[in-house]
Coordinates of C-alpha atoms in Angstrom, one line a residue:
M63 CA -4.3 -50.0 19.1
A64 CA -4.3 -46.6 17.5
D65 CA -0.9 -45.2 16.5
V66 CA 0.3 -42.6 19.0
G67 CA 0.9 -39.2 17.5
K68 CA -0.8 -39.9 14.2
T69 CA -3.0 -37.0 12.9
P70 CA -6.6 -38.2 12.5
V71 CA -8.0 -37.8 9.0
A72 CA -11.5 -36.3 8.9
R73 CA -14.1 -38.4 7.0
N74 CA -14.4 -37.6 3.3
E75 CA -11.3 -35.3 3.6
K76 CA -9.2 -35.0 0.4
T77 CA -5.5 -35.6 1.1
N78 CA -2.4 -35.1 -1.1
N79 CA -0.5 -38.0 0.5
D80 CA -0.9 -41.0 2.8
F81 CA -0.2 -39.0 6.0
G82 CA -3.4 -37.1 6.1
Y83 CA -4.3 -33.4 6.4
V84 CA -1.4 -31.0 7.1
G85 CA -3.2 -27.7 7.2
I86 CA -1.2 -25.6 4.7
D87 CA -4.4 -24.0 3.4
A88 CA -4.9 -22.4 6.8
I89 CA -2.3 -19.8 5.8
L90 CA -5.0 -18.1 3.7
E91 CA -7.1 -17.5 6.9
Q92 CA -4.0 -16.2 8.7
M93 CA -3.3 -13.8 5.9
R94 CA -6.9 -12.7 5.8
R95 CA -7.0 -12.0 9.6
K96 CA -3.7 -10.0 9.4
A97 CA -4.9 -8.0 6.5
M98 CA -8.2 -7.2 8.3
K99 CA -6.3 -6.0 11.3
Q100 CA -3.9 -3.8 9.3
G101 CA -6.4 -2.4 6.8
F102 CA -5.5 -1.3 3.3
E103 CA -4.3 1.8 1.6
F104 CA -5.3 3.0 -1.9
N105 CA -4.1 6.3 -3.4
I106 CA -5.9 7.4 -6.6
M107 CA -5.2 10.5 -8.6
V108 CA -7.7 12.3 -10.9
V109 CA -6.5 14.5 -13.7
G110 CA -8.5 16.5 -16.3
Q111 CA -9.6 20.0 -17.0
S112 CA -12.3 21.5 -14.8
G113 CA -16.0 20.8 -15.4
L114 CA -15.5 17.1 -16.5
G115 CA -17.1 15.6 -13.3
K116 CA -14.0 14.3 -11.6
S117 CA -15.3 15.0 -8.0
T118 CA -18.7 13.5 -8.8
L119 CA -17.2 10.4 -10.3
M120 CA -15.0 9.8 -7.2
N121 CA -18.0 10.2 -4.9
T122 CA -20.0 7.8 -7.1
L123 CA -17.2 5.2 -7.1
F124 CA -16.9 5.0 -3.4
K125 CA -20.5 6.1 -2.6
S126 CA -19.2 8.7 -0.2
K127 CA -18.2 12.3 -0.2
V128 CA -14.5 11.5 -0.8
S129 CA -13.5 14.2 -3.3
R130 CA -11.7 17.4 -2.2
R131 CA -14.3 19.6 -3.8
S132 CA -17.1 17.9 -1.8
L133 CA -15.7 19.4 1.3
M134 CA -15.1 22.9 -0.1
K135 CA -17.4 25.8 0.4
T136 CA -18.8 27.3 -2.8
E137 CA -16.9 30.6 -2.4
E138 CA -13.6 28.6 -2.3
E139 CA -14.1 27.2 -5.8
R140 CA -11.9 28.9 -8.4
I141 CA -9.6 28.0 -11.3
P142 CA -6.0 28.3 -10.0
K143 CA -3.4 30.1 -12.1
T144 CA -1.0 27.2 -11.9
I145 CA -1.5 23.5 -11.3
E146 CA -2.1 22.8 -7.7
I147 CA -1.9 19.3 -6.3
K148 CA -4.3 18.6 -3.3
S149 CA -4.9 15.3 -1.5
I150 CA -7.5 14.3 1.0
S151 CA -7.7 11.0 2.9
H152 CA -10.7 9.2 4.2
D153 CA -11.1 6.0 6.3
I154 CA -13.7 3.8 4.7
E155 CA -15.1 0.6 6.2
E156 CA -17.3 -2.0 4.6
K157 CA -18.2 -5.4 6.1
G158 CA -15.3 -5.1 8.6
V159 CA -12.7 -4.2 5.9
R160 CA -11.0 -0.9 6.6
M161 CA -9.3 1.1 3.9
K162 CA -7.5 4.4 3.9
L163 CA -8.5 6.1 0.7
T164 CA -6.5 9.1 -0.5
V165 CA -7.9 11.1 -3.5
I166 CA -5.3 13.3 -5.2
D167 CA -6.8 16.2 -7.2
T168 CA -5.0 18.4 -9.8
P169 CA -7.0 21.6 -10.1
G170 CA -5.7 23.9 -12.8
F171 CA -4.6 21.1 -15.2
G172 CA -5.5 22.0 -18.8
D173 CA -7.3 25.2 -17.8
Q174 CA -4.5 27.7 -18.7
I175 CA -4.0 29.6 -21.9
N176 CA -0.6 27.9 -22.3
N177 CA -0.7 24.3 -21.2
E178 CA 2.7 23.4 -22.4
N179 CA 4.5 21.0 -20.0
C180 CA 1.5 21.0 -17.7
W181 CA 2.3 17.4 -17.0
Q182 CA 5.6 18.3 -15.2
P183 CA 4.2 19.3 -11.7
I184 CA 2.2 16.0 -11.6
M185 CA 5.3 14.0 -12.6
K186 CA 7.3 15.8 -9.9
F187 CA 4.6 15.0 -7.3
I188 CA 4.5 11.3 -8.2
N189 CA 8.3 11.0 -8.1
A190 CA 8.3 12.9 -4.7
Q191 CA 6.1 10.2 -3.3
Y192 CA 8.5 7.5 -4.5
E193 CA 11.4 9.5 -3.0
Q194 CA 9.6 9.8 0.3
Y195 CA 9.0 6.0 0.4
L196 CA 12.6 5.3 -0.7
Q197 CA 14.0 7.4 2.1
E198 CA 11.8 5.6 4.7
E199 CA 12.9 2.3 3.2
I200 CA 16.7 2.9 3.4
N201 CA 16.6 4.2 7.0
I202 CA 18.7 2.1 9.4
E203 CA 15.9 2.0 11.8
R204 CA 12.9 2.0 9.6
K205 CA 9.3 1.7 10.5
K206 CA 7.6 -1.6 10.8
R207 CA 5.1 -0.5 8.3
I208 CA 6.1 2.3 6.0
P209 CA 3.2 4.8 5.2
D210 CA 2.4 4.4 1.5
S211 CA 1.7 7.7 -0.2
R212 CA 2.7 6.4 -3.7
V213 CA 0.1 7.1 -6.4
H214 CA -1.3 3.7 -7.3
C215 CA -3.6 4.8 -10.1
C216 CA -4.3 7.9 -12.2
I217 CA -7.7 8.3 -13.8
Y218 CA -7.3 10.6 -16.8
F219 CA -10.5 12.4 -17.9
I220 CA -10.9 12.9 -21.6
P221 CA -13.5 15.5 -22.7
P222 CA -16.3 14.1 -24.8
T223 CA -15.3 15.8 -28.1
G224 CA -16.2 12.8 -30.2
H225 CA -13.1 13.3 -32.5
C226 CA -9.7 12.2 -31.2
L227 CA -7.2 12.8 -28.4
R228 CA -5.9 16.4 -28.1
P229 CA -2.2 17.1 -28.0
I230 CA -2.4 17.8 -24.2
D231 CA -3.9 14.3 -23.7
I232 CA -1.2 12.6 -25.7
E233 CA 1.6 14.5 -24.1
F234 CA 0.3 13.8 -20.5
M235 CA -0.3 10.1 -21.0
R236 CA 2.9 9.6 -23.0
H237 CA 5.0 10.9 -20.1
L238 CA 3.0 9.7 -17.1
S239 CA 2.3 6.2 -18.3
K240 CA 6.0 5.5 -17.6
V241 CA 5.7 6.2 -13.9
V242 CA 2.1 5.4 -12.9
N243 CA -0.9 3.2 -13.8
I244 CA -3.1 5.3 -16.1
V245 CA -6.8 4.5 -16.7
P246 CA -8.3 6.8 -19.3
V247 CA -12.0 7.6 -19.2
I248 CA -14.4 9.5 -21.4
A249 CA -16.1 12.0 -19.1
K250 CA -19.8 12.9 -19.3
A251 CA -20.3 10.1 -21.9
D252 CA -24.1 10.7 -21.9
T253 CA -23.4 13.7 -24.1
L254 CA -22.5 11.3 -27.0
T255 CA -24.8 9.0 -28.9
L256 CA -23.9 5.3 -28.8
E257 CA -22.5 5.5 -32.4
E258 CA -20.4 8.6 -31.5
R259 CA -19.2 7.0 -28.3
D260 CA -18.0 3.8 -30.2
F261 CA -16.3 5.9 -32.9
F262 CA -14.6 8.0 -30.3
K263 CA -13.4 5.0 -28.3
Q264 CA -11.9 3.5 -31.4
K265 CA -10.1 6.7 -32.3
I266 CA -8.6 7.0 -28.8
R267 CA -7.3 3.4 -28.9
E268 CA -5.7 4.2 -32.3
D269 CA -4.1 7.3 -30.9
L270 CA -2.8 5.4 -27.9
R271 CA -1.2 2.7 -30.2
A272 CA 0.2 5.3 -32.6
N273 CA 1.9 7.2 -29.7
E274 CA 3.0 4.0 -27.9
I275 CA 1.2 4.9 -24.8
D276 CA 0.9 1.9 -22.5
I277 CA -2.2 2.3 -20.2
Y278 CA -3.3 -0.1 -17.5
P279 CA -3.6 -3.1 -17.6
Q280 CA -0.3 -3.2 -19.5
K281 CA 0.2 -6.2 -21.8
E282 CA 3.8 -6.9 -20.6
F283 CA 2.6 -7.4 -17.0
D284 CA 0.1 -10.1 -17.7
E285 CA 1.2 -13.0 -15.5
D286 CA -0.3 -16.0 -17.3
A287 CA -2.8 -17.0 -20.0
E288 CA -5.8 -16.5 -17.7
D289 CA -4.7 -13.0 -16.8
R290 CA -4.1 -12.3 -20.5
I291 CA -7.7 -13.3 -21.4
I292 CA -9.3 -11.2 -18.7
N293 CA -7.1 -8.2 -19.3
E294 CA -7.5 -8.4 -23.1
K295 CA -11.3 -7.9 -22.6
I296 CA -10.6 -4.8 -20.4
R297 CA -8.1 -3.4 -23.0
E298 CA -10.8 -3.7 -25.7
M299 CA -13.2 -1.7 -23.5
I300 CA -10.7 1.1 -22.6
P301 CA -11.3 4.1 -22.5
F302 CA -14.4 3.6 -20.3
A303 CA -17.2 5.9 -21.2
V304 CA -18.5 7.0 -17.8
V305 CA -21.3 9.0 -16.2
G306 CA -21.1 10.0 -12.6
S307 CA -23.9 11.0 -10.2
D308 CA -24.5 11.1 -6.5
Q309 CA -28.3 11.7 -7.0
E310 CA -30.8 8.9 -6.6
Y311 CA -34.0 8.6 -8.7
Q312 CA -36.9 6.2 -8.7
V313 CA -36.7 3.9 -11.8
N314 CA -39.2 1.1 -12.2
G315 CA -39.8 1.0 -8.4
K316 CA -36.1 1.0 -7.5
R317 CA -33.9 3.8 -6.2
L318 CA -30.9 4.1 -8.6
L319 CA -28.0 6.5 -9.0
G320 CA -28.5 8.4 -12.2
R321 CA -28.8 11.6 -14.2
K322 CA -32.3 12.8 -15.0
T323 CA -32.9 14.3 -18.4
R324 CA -35.9 15.3 -20.5
W325 CA -35.8 12.0 -22.2
G326 CA -35.4 9.7 -19.2
T327 CA -32.9 8.7 -16.6
V328 CA -29.3 7.7 -17.3
E329 CA -28.6 4.9 -14.9
V330 CA -25.0 5.1 -13.7
E331 CA -24.6 1.4 -12.9
N332 CA -26.5 0.1 -15.9
T333 CA -23.9 -1.1 -18.4
A334 CA -26.4 -0.5 -21.2
H335 CA -26.3 3.2 -20.4
C336 CA -22.6 3.7 -19.6
E337 CA -19.4 1.8 -18.5
F338 CA -19.1 3.1 -15.0
A339 CA -19.7 -0.4 -13.6
Y340 CA -16.8 -1.8 -15.6
L341 CA -14.5 1.0 -14.3
R342 CA -15.6 0.4 -10.7
D343 CA -15.0 -3.4 -11.0
L344 CA -11.5 -2.8 -12.4
L345 CA -10.5 -0.3 -9.7
I346 CA -12.1 -1.9 -6.7
R347 CA -13.5 -5.4 -7.2
T348 CA -11.1 -7.2 -9.4
H349 CA -7.7 -5.4 -10.0
M350 CA -7.1 -3.1 -6.9
Q351 CA -4.4 -5.4 -5.5
N352 CA -2.8 -5.9 -8.9
I353 CA -2.7 -2.1 -9.4
K354 CA -0.9 -1.7 -6.1
D355 CA 1.5 -4.6 -6.9
I356 CA 2.5 -3.1 -10.3
T357 CA 3.0 0.3 -8.6
S358 CA 5.3 -1.4 -6.0
S359 CA 7.2 -4.0 -8.1
I360 CA 7.4 -2.1 -11.5
H361 CA 7.0 1.7 -11.2
Y362 CA 8.5 2.3 -7.8
E363 CA 11.2 -0.4 -8.4
M364 CA 12.3 1.4 -11.6
Y365 CA 12.5 4.7 -9.6
R366 CA 14.4 3.0 -6.7
V367 CA 17.0 1.4 -9.0
R368 CA 17.5 4.6 -10.9
R369 CA 18.0 6.7 -7.8
L370 CA 20.4 4.2 -6.2
N371 CA 22.4 4.1 -9.5
E372 CA 22.5 7.9 -9.5
N373 CA 24.0 7.9 -6.0
N374 CA 26.7 5.5 -7.2
T375 CA 27.5 7.2 -10.5
H376 CA 27.6 10.9 -9.5
P377 CA 30.5 11.1 -7.0
N378 CA 31.6 14.5 -8.3
G379 CA 28.5 16.3 -7.4
Q380 CA 27.1 16.4 -10.9
Q381 CA 23.4 17.1 -11.2
A382 CA 21.4 13.9 -11.6
I383 CA 18.8 13.8 -14.3
N384 CA 15.8 11.5 -14.1
A385 CA 14.9 9.2 -17.0
N386 CA 11.8 11.5 -17.6
G387 CA 14.1 14.5 -18.2
V388 CA 13.3 16.4 -15.0
P389 CA 16.4 17.4 -12.9
E390 CA 16.5 15.6 -9.6
H391 CA 16.4 18.7 -7.5
E392 CA 13.1 19.7 -9.2
V393 CA 11.6 16.3 -8.6
L394 CA 12.0 16.8 -4.9
S395 CA 11.1 20.5 -4.8
H396 CA 7.3 20.1 -5.3
E397 CA 5.4 20.3 -2.0
M398 CA 1.8 19.2 -1.3

């Protein structure tokens, strides 16, 4: 007679003990269903002087007109007198997976005669998003799901000079790498020869090391040996030399995204032509969740701890100063 209440074991089923299959692995399917219902949020900032193809690269990455400039009329295009920070959100769906993508643009960065401290408005904006999230988090009756406007990743566009980083590049990344995940890219890399590109990439890596700029993926956040191996390969490739295009051309009987020149077609997704595919894989296919995790558990957490400590250590109304040197009232004064 069969034992009453005993869970039957499926044939050829692997078990960890003598009592048969428990079903712990079903949690993965439960998590997947919940995530599919909720959807995802990803906030990406693009920084660089005008004319480097920031809008085109964003459209190429997500194969949609997601950039702010794509929705502007021609007569609206102008170089602002000061740095303006503009964000635009899109709902993207692919194979049943929904994502709210917010692209944050910084027109005016690096386009002025005097670019001193041009990183400050961007720092203030990033901190303001952390502050907004913090205020929602400490509410007595907080929302079941707090809207996440925190900047998860900043793509920094380096002009293809072929020499070394400019002072403005170093200053920006040195300050901002402390509060956001920075991924530097060489814009319009098809203007460089392969030899010039390799030399430029090497010089940039040397400049980053010399100035102690920690770009994503940061060594100190590698979780294990497997992560270290994968991330080390990425770190050896950074900065990615990219080309963006939302134009399709016929190449060997196939329709491909590319840039047509007198000498042929630069295929955007061909790794022999540029490193766009590596950038796309990092941001979307392999490291998106890790980028969000580091934003939440490292960058935001550092901001949260600092702010809560400030509230405890300034009882006499003294002005609180952030670790980045920006007075607290200025951090919160920047509006979108």
